[in-house]
Amino acid sequence: MKALVALILLVQLPIHKAVPATPSAPLGCDDPESEAAAEVAVSYINGHSHHGYKFALNRIENIRVLPQGLNNEIIFLELDLLETTCHILSPTPLANCTVRSFEQHAVEGDCDVKLQKLNGKLSVLASKCHSHADSGEDIIQLCPDCPLLASLNNTEVLTAVTAALNDHNSKTAGAYLRLIEIGRAKIQSHPVHIVSVEFAVAATNCSAKEAKDNVEACQLLPDDQSNFGFCTAVMVMHPSQNLRVDCQLYGHQVPTPDIPSFSQDTSAGLLPNVVQGFTNHNLRLSHNNPFASESSSSEFPTSVLSAKSVAKRAVAEVAQHDKVPHPVGFLPLPPPPPCPGKIRHFKI
């Protein structure tokens, strides 16, 4: 009898149905997790670039996350970057580097980056980047008097760089500097003919005085003593010639183990007429992390990072989401967050 009563009471107890957990929503381009991944990616890109200038994040174009197992995800990012005024050799933190304004003839970088998030830690597996300067037509339309980027092998540019470097070396009691690369050049024709140049330099094992007697014997310092610098110069060509030069040395910098030193990546002491063939700075980065544990780290599947407009794709995903019936017991997913994300500076 007691067993029967217990059974009746058990049957009368309210039944609480378990509600399945809500699936995780896709990341948006402006979510904190996306921005954290982008910050790691930009730091990696700048750390593995050997030419030109540091780039800053302008916008996250797209993000896709592929789960790989417990606490393991692969993240694909599409990033828009903008060139800053800090040369890649400068020790200035990126946060303190100024993004070049539109009027300075901005350069945009487009990057695809593959990361792994393992146990909460982000690491870059591979990256591919290229960059391009804003069109001259756009600059002239909004700023008719702004000078445009000039070809780095332009005769006037080479003349200005040579004169600037000779002028500095003739006036310093410090180390003799040699040209590493020309980073930027602009030529203004009216009302005064002016050539503005920016170039990277490196200290040699000679003093400027010693170099006067035997400049060919002056060699760049070895990695453990390397001392790079950066020069800017403005040369007035007409109506009367005038030159203003400013050079700053950064001091010794120890290269990261998996990154070749700058002096190895370029031909030591490039002559001004050998300028790496750059029309203007091109990010041109393609790098696989040699310490990456995930296989096929260089793959960027087109199904994940396509050239199709991500804005149109986001609209299509929202529309499709509204048509899909939700299983009983599941809370409906919110629409995918917007991508591309916010523009931090300006759009080219």
Coordinates of C-alpha atoms in Angstrom, one line a residue:
M1 CA 0.0 0.0 0.0
K2 CA 2.8 2.4 0.9
A3 CA 4.5 1.7 -2.4
L4 CA 1.3 2.5 -4.3
V5 CA 0.9 5.8 -2.5
A6 CA 4.6 6.7 -3.3
L7 CA 4.1 5.9 -6.9
I8 CA 0.9 8.0 -7.1
L9 CA 2.8 11.0 -5.5
L10 CA 5.7 10.6 -8.0
V11 CA 3.3 10.6 -10.9
Q12 CA 1.7 13.8 -9.6
L13 CA 5.0 15.7 -9.3
P14 CA 5.5 18.5 -12.0
I15 CA 7.7 17.5 -14.8
H16 CA 10.4 20.1 -15.7
K17 CA 11.5 19.6 -19.3
A18 CA 15.1 20.4 -20.0
V19 CA 15.6 23.3 -22.4
P20 CA 18.5 22.8 -24.7
A21 CA 21.2 25.5 -24.5
T22 CA 21.0 28.3 -27.0
P23 CA 23.7 28.0 -29.8
S24 CA 26.3 30.6 -29.7
A25 CA 25.7 33.6 -31.9
P26 CA 28.3 34.4 -34.7
L27 CA 30.9 37.1 -33.9
G28 CA 30.3 40.6 -35.2
C29 CA 33.1 42.7 -36.6
D30 CA 33.0 45.1 -33.7
D31 CA 32.7 42.5 -30.9
P32 CA 35.4 42.7 -28.3
E33 CA 36.6 39.2 -29.3
S34 CA 36.9 40.3 -32.9
E35 CA 38.9 43.4 -31.9
A36 CA 41.2 41.4 -29.7
A37 CA 42.0 39.0 -32.6
A38 CA 42.5 42.0 -35.0
E39 CA 44.9 43.6 -32.5
V40 CA 47.0 40.4 -32.4
A41 CA 46.9 40.2 -36.2
V42 CA 48.0 43.8 -36.8
S43 CA 50.9 43.4 -34.3
Y44 CA 52.0 40.3 -36.1
I45 CA 51.8 42.0 -39.5
N46 CA 53.9 44.9 -38.4
G47 CA 56.4 42.6 -36.6
H48 CA 57.0 40.6 -39.8
S49 CA 57.2 43.5 -42.3
H50 CA 60.6 44.5 -43.5
H51 CA 59.8 47.6 -45.6
G52 CA 58.0 50.9 -45.4
Y53 CA 55.8 51.9 -42.5
K54 CA 53.7 50.4 -39.7
F55 CA 50.1 50.0 -40.4
A56 CA 47.1 50.6 -38.1
L57 CA 43.7 49.0 -38.1
N58 CA 41.0 51.0 -39.9
R59 CA 38.2 48.4 -40.1
I60 CA 37.5 44.7 -39.7
E61 CA 35.9 43.7 -42.9
N62 CA 34.9 40.2 -42.0
I63 CA 35.4 37.5 -39.4
R64 CA 34.6 33.8 -39.5
V65 CA 35.2 31.3 -36.7
L66 CA 35.5 27.5 -37.3
P67 CA 35.3 25.4 -34.1
Q68 CA 38.1 22.7 -34.0
G69 CA 37.2 21.0 -30.7
L70 CA 37.3 21.7 -27.0
N71 CA 38.7 25.2 -26.4
N72 CA 40.1 25.3 -30.0
E73 CA 39.0 27.6 -32.8
I74 CA 40.4 28.8 -36.1
I75 CA 39.6 32.4 -36.9
F76 CA 39.7 34.0 -40.3
L77 CA 39.9 37.8 -40.5
E78 CA 39.7 40.3 -43.3
L79 CA 41.3 43.6 -42.3
D80 CA 41.6 47.1 -43.8
L81 CA 44.7 48.9 -42.5
L82 CA 46.1 52.4 -43.0
E83 CA 49.7 53.4 -43.2
T84 CA 51.1 55.5 -40.3
T85 CA 54.0 57.9 -40.2
C86 CA 56.2 55.5 -38.1
H87 CA 58.7 53.6 -40.2
I88 CA 58.7 49.8 -39.6
L89 CA 62.1 50.2 -37.9
S90 CA 60.9 52.7 -35.4
P91 CA 60.6 51.5 -31.8
T92 CA 57.6 53.8 -31.3
P93 CA 54.5 51.8 -30.2
L94 CA 51.8 51.6 -32.8
A95 CA 49.4 53.3 -30.4
N96 CA 51.6 56.4 -30.6
C97 CA 51.9 56.4 -34.4
T98 CA 49.9 58.8 -36.4
V99 CA 47.8 57.5 -39.3
R100 CA 48.7 59.5 -42.4
S101 CA 45.9 61.8 -43.4
F102 CA 44.0 61.6 -46.7
E103 CA 45.8 64.8 -47.8
Q104 CA 49.2 63.2 -47.3
H105 CA 48.2 60.6 -50.0
A106 CA 47.1 57.7 -47.8
V107 CA 48.1 54.1 -48.4
E108 CA 45.6 51.3 -47.5
G109 CA 46.6 47.7 -46.7
D110 CA 44.3 44.7 -47.3
C111 CA 45.1 41.6 -45.2
D112 CA 43.7 38.1 -44.7
V113 CA 44.9 36.6 -41.4
K114 CA 44.4 33.1 -40.1
L115 CA 44.6 32.7 -36.3
Q116 CA 44.1 30.0 -33.7
K117 CA 42.5 30.5 -30.4
L118 CA 43.6 27.6 -28.2
N119 CA 42.6 27.6 -24.5
G120 CA 41.9 31.3 -24.7
K121 CA 45.2 32.3 -26.3
L122 CA 45.4 33.8 -29.7
S123 CA 48.2 33.1 -32.2
V124 CA 48.6 34.0 -35.8
L125 CA 49.1 31.0 -38.2
A126 CA 49.5 32.9 -41.5
S127 CA 48.9 36.2 -43.1
K128 CA 48.7 37.6 -46.6
C129 CA 48.7 41.4 -47.3
H130 CA 49.0 43.9 -50.1
S131 CA 48.7 47.6 -50.1
H132 CA 47.9 50.4 -52.6
A133 CA 47.9 54.2 -52.5
D134 CA 44.7 56.2 -52.9
S135 CA 44.2 57.3 -56.5
G136 CA 45.6 60.6 -57.5
E137 CA 42.3 61.6 -58.9
D138 CA 40.7 61.3 -55.5
I139 CA 43.4 63.4 -53.9
I140 CA 43.2 66.1 -56.6
Q141 CA 39.4 66.3 -56.5
L142 CA 39.4 67.1 -52.8
C143 CA 42.8 68.8 -52.4
P144 CA 44.0 70.2 -55.7
D145 CA 47.2 71.6 -54.2
C146 CA 48.3 68.5 -52.4
P147 CA 51.4 66.8 -53.9
L148 CA 51.1 63.2 -54.9
L149 CA 53.4 60.3 -54.2
A150 CA 56.2 60.1 -56.6
S151 CA 58.0 57.1 -58.0
L152 CA 61.0 56.2 -55.8
N153 CA 63.3 55.9 -58.8
N154 CA 62.4 59.4 -60.0
T155 CA 65.7 61.3 -60.8
E156 CA 64.7 64.2 -58.6
V157 CA 63.9 61.9 -55.7
L158 CA 67.2 60.1 -56.0
T159 CA 69.0 63.5 -56.2
A160 CA 67.3 64.8 -53.1
V161 CA 68.1 61.6 -51.1
T162 CA 71.7 61.6 -52.1
A163 CA 72.1 65.3 -51.3
A164 CA 70.3 64.8 -47.9
L165 CA 72.5 61.9 -46.9
N166 CA 75.7 63.6 -47.9
D167 CA 74.7 66.7 -46.1
H168 CA 74.0 64.8 -42.9
N169 CA 77.2 62.8 -43.0
S170 CA 79.3 66.0 -43.7
K171 CA 77.9 67.7 -40.6
T172 CA 77.9 64.9 -38.0
A173 CA 80.7 63.6 -35.7
G174 CA 78.9 60.4 -35.2
A175 CA 78.7 57.2 -37.3
Y176 CA 78.6 57.3 -41.1
L177 CA 75.1 56.5 -42.3
R178 CA 74.2 54.4 -45.3
L179 CA 70.9 54.3 -47.2
I180 CA 68.7 51.2 -46.5
E181 CA 65.6 52.2 -48.4
I182 CA 63.5 55.1 -49.6
G183 CA 60.1 55.0 -48.0
R184 CA 58.2 57.9 -49.5
A185 CA 58.7 60.8 -51.9
K186 CA 56.5 63.7 -53.1
I187 CA 57.1 66.4 -55.6
Q188 CA 55.4 69.7 -55.6
S189 CA 55.7 71.9 -58.7
H190 CA 53.8 75.1 -57.9
P191 CA 54.3 77.7 -56.7
V192 CA 57.7 76.5 -55.6
H193 CA 59.4 73.3 -56.9
I194 CA 59.9 71.1 -53.8
V195 CA 61.0 67.5 -53.4
S196 CA 60.1 65.8 -50.1
V197 CA 61.7 62.5 -49.2
E198 CA 61.7 60.0 -46.4
F199 CA 64.3 57.2 -46.1
A200 CA 65.7 54.6 -43.7
V201 CA 69.4 54.5 -42.8
A202 CA 71.8 52.4 -40.8
A203 CA 75.0 53.3 -39.0
T204 CA 78.2 51.7 -40.2
N205 CA 81.4 50.8 -38.4
C206 CA 83.0 54.1 -39.6
S207 CA 82.8 57.5 -38.3
A208 CA 81.8 60.2 -40.8
K209 CA 85.4 61.5 -40.8
E210 CA 86.8 58.0 -41.5
A211 CA 84.4 57.5 -44.3
K212 CA 85.9 60.5 -46.2
D213 CA 89.1 58.6 -46.7
N214 CA 87.7 55.1 -47.6
V215 CA 83.9 55.0 -47.8
E216 CA 84.0 51.5 -49.4
A217 CA 85.5 50.0 -46.2
C218 CA 82.4 51.2 -44.2
Q219 CA 80.1 48.3 -43.5
L220 CA 76.8 48.0 -41.6
L221 CA 77.1 46.9 -38.0
P222 CA 76.4 43.2 -37.2
D223 CA 73.0 42.3 -35.7
D224 CA 74.1 42.5 -32.1
Q225 CA 75.3 46.1 -32.6
S226 CA 72.8 47.3 -35.3
N227 CA 71.6 50.9 -35.2
F228 CA 69.0 52.0 -37.6
G229 CA 67.5 55.4 -38.2
F230 CA 65.1 57.5 -40.3
C231 CA 65.6 60.7 -42.2
T232 CA 63.3 63.3 -43.7
A233 CA 64.4 65.9 -46.1
V234 CA 62.9 68.8 -48.0
M235 CA 64.8 70.1 -51.0
V236 CA 63.7 73.3 -52.8
M237 CA 64.8 73.0 -56.4
H238 CA 63.5 76.3 -57.8
P239 CA 63.7 79.3 -57.7
S240 CA 66.8 78.8 -55.5
Q241 CA 68.2 75.5 -54.2
N242 CA 67.8 74.9 -50.5
L243 CA 68.0 71.7 -48.4
R244 CA 66.6 70.8 -44.9
V245 CA 67.5 67.4 -43.4
D246 CA 66.5 65.7 -40.1
C247 CA 67.9 62.3 -39.2
Q248 CA 67.2 60.3 -36.0
L249 CA 68.8 57.1 -34.9
Y250 CA 66.7 54.5 -33.0
G251 CA 69.5 52.7 -31.2
H252 CA 70.2 48.9 -31.0
Q253 CA 67.3 46.6 -31.8
V254 CA 67.4 42.8 -31.3
P255 CA 65.4 41.1 -34.1
T256 CA 62.8 38.5 -33.1
P257 CA 64.2 34.9 -33.6
D258 CA 61.8 34.0 -36.5
I259 CA 62.2 37.4 -38.3
P260 CA 65.3 38.0 -40.5
S261 CA 67.1 41.1 -39.6
F262 CA 66.5 44.2 -41.7
S263 CA 70.1 44.3 -42.9
Q264 CA 69.7 40.7 -44.1
D265 CA 66.5 41.4 -45.9
T266 CA 67.9 44.3 -47.9
S267 CA 71.3 44.6 -49.6
A268 CA 73.5 46.2 -47.0
G269 CA 74.1 49.9 -47.8
L270 CA 71.9 50.2 -50.9
L271 CA 73.1 52.9 -53.3
P272 CA 70.4 55.5 -54.0
N273 CA 69.9 54.2 -57.6
V274 CA 68.9 50.8 -56.2
V275 CA 65.5 51.2 -54.5
Q276 CA 64.0 47.7 -54.4
G277 CA 61.8 48.6 -57.4
F278 CA 59.0 50.1 -55.2
T279 CA 56.8 52.6 -56.9
N280 CA 55.6 53.5 -53.4
H281 CA 55.4 51.4 -50.3
N282 CA 53.7 48.1 -50.8
L283 CA 53.0 46.0 -47.8
R284 CA 53.4 42.8 -49.9
L285 CA 53.5 40.5 -46.8
S286 CA 52.9 36.8 -47.0
H287 CA 54.1 35.0 -43.9
N288 CA 53.5 31.6 -42.3
N289 CA 54.3 31.3 -38.6
P290 CA 57.1 28.7 -38.3
F291 CA 56.0 27.9 -34.8
A292 CA 52.3 27.3 -35.6
S293 CA 51.1 23.9 -34.4
E294 CA 48.0 23.8 -36.7
S295 CA 48.5 22.1 -40.0
S296 CA 48.0 23.8 -43.4
S297 CA 48.5 27.2 -41.7
S298 CA 48.8 29.0 -45.0
E299 CA 45.3 28.1 -46.4
F300 CA 42.8 30.9 -46.8
P301 CA 39.7 29.0 -48.2
T302 CA 37.7 31.1 -50.6
S303 CA 34.5 29.7 -49.0
V304 CA 35.5 31.5 -45.8
L305 CA 37.2 34.6 -47.2
S306 CA 35.6 35.4 -50.5
A307 CA 35.9 38.6 -52.6
K308 CA 32.1 38.9 -52.6
S309 CA 30.8 41.9 -50.8
V310 CA 30.5 41.1 -47.1
A311 CA 27.8 43.7 -46.7
K312 CA 25.6 41.9 -49.2
R313 CA 26.4 38.6 -47.6
A314 CA 25.3 39.9 -44.2
V315 CA 22.0 41.0 -45.6
A316 CA 21.4 37.7 -47.2
E317 CA 22.3 35.8 -44.0
V318 CA 19.8 37.9 -42.0
A319 CA 17.0 37.2 -44.6
Q320 CA 17.8 33.5 -44.7
H321 CA 17.8 33.4 -40.9
D322 CA 14.3 34.8 -40.7
K323 CA 13.0 32.0 -43.0
V324 CA 14.6 29.1 -41.1
P325 CA 12.2 27.4 -38.6
H326 CA 13.7 27.1 -35.1
P327 CA 13.6 23.7 -33.4
V328 CA 11.2 23.3 -30.5
G329 CA 12.9 24.0 -27.3
F330 CA 15.6 26.3 -28.8
L331 CA 15.6 30.0 -28.4
P332 CA 15.8 31.8 -31.8
L333 CA 19.3 33.1 -32.7
P334 CA 19.6 36.9 -33.1
P335 CA 20.5 38.1 -36.6
P336 CA 24.2 38.0 -37.4
P337 CA 26.0 41.1 -36.2
P338 CA 26.9 43.6 -38.9
C339 CA 30.0 43.2 -41.0
P340 CA 32.0 45.1 -42.1
G341 CA 32.7 46.9 -38.8
K342 CA 33.1 50.6 -38.0
I343 CA 35.6 52.8 -39.8
R344 CA 38.2 54.0 -37.3
H345 CA 39.8 56.7 -39.4
F346 CA 38.6 57.2 -43.0
K347 CA 37.7 55.2 -46.0
I348 CA 39.8 55.1 -49.2

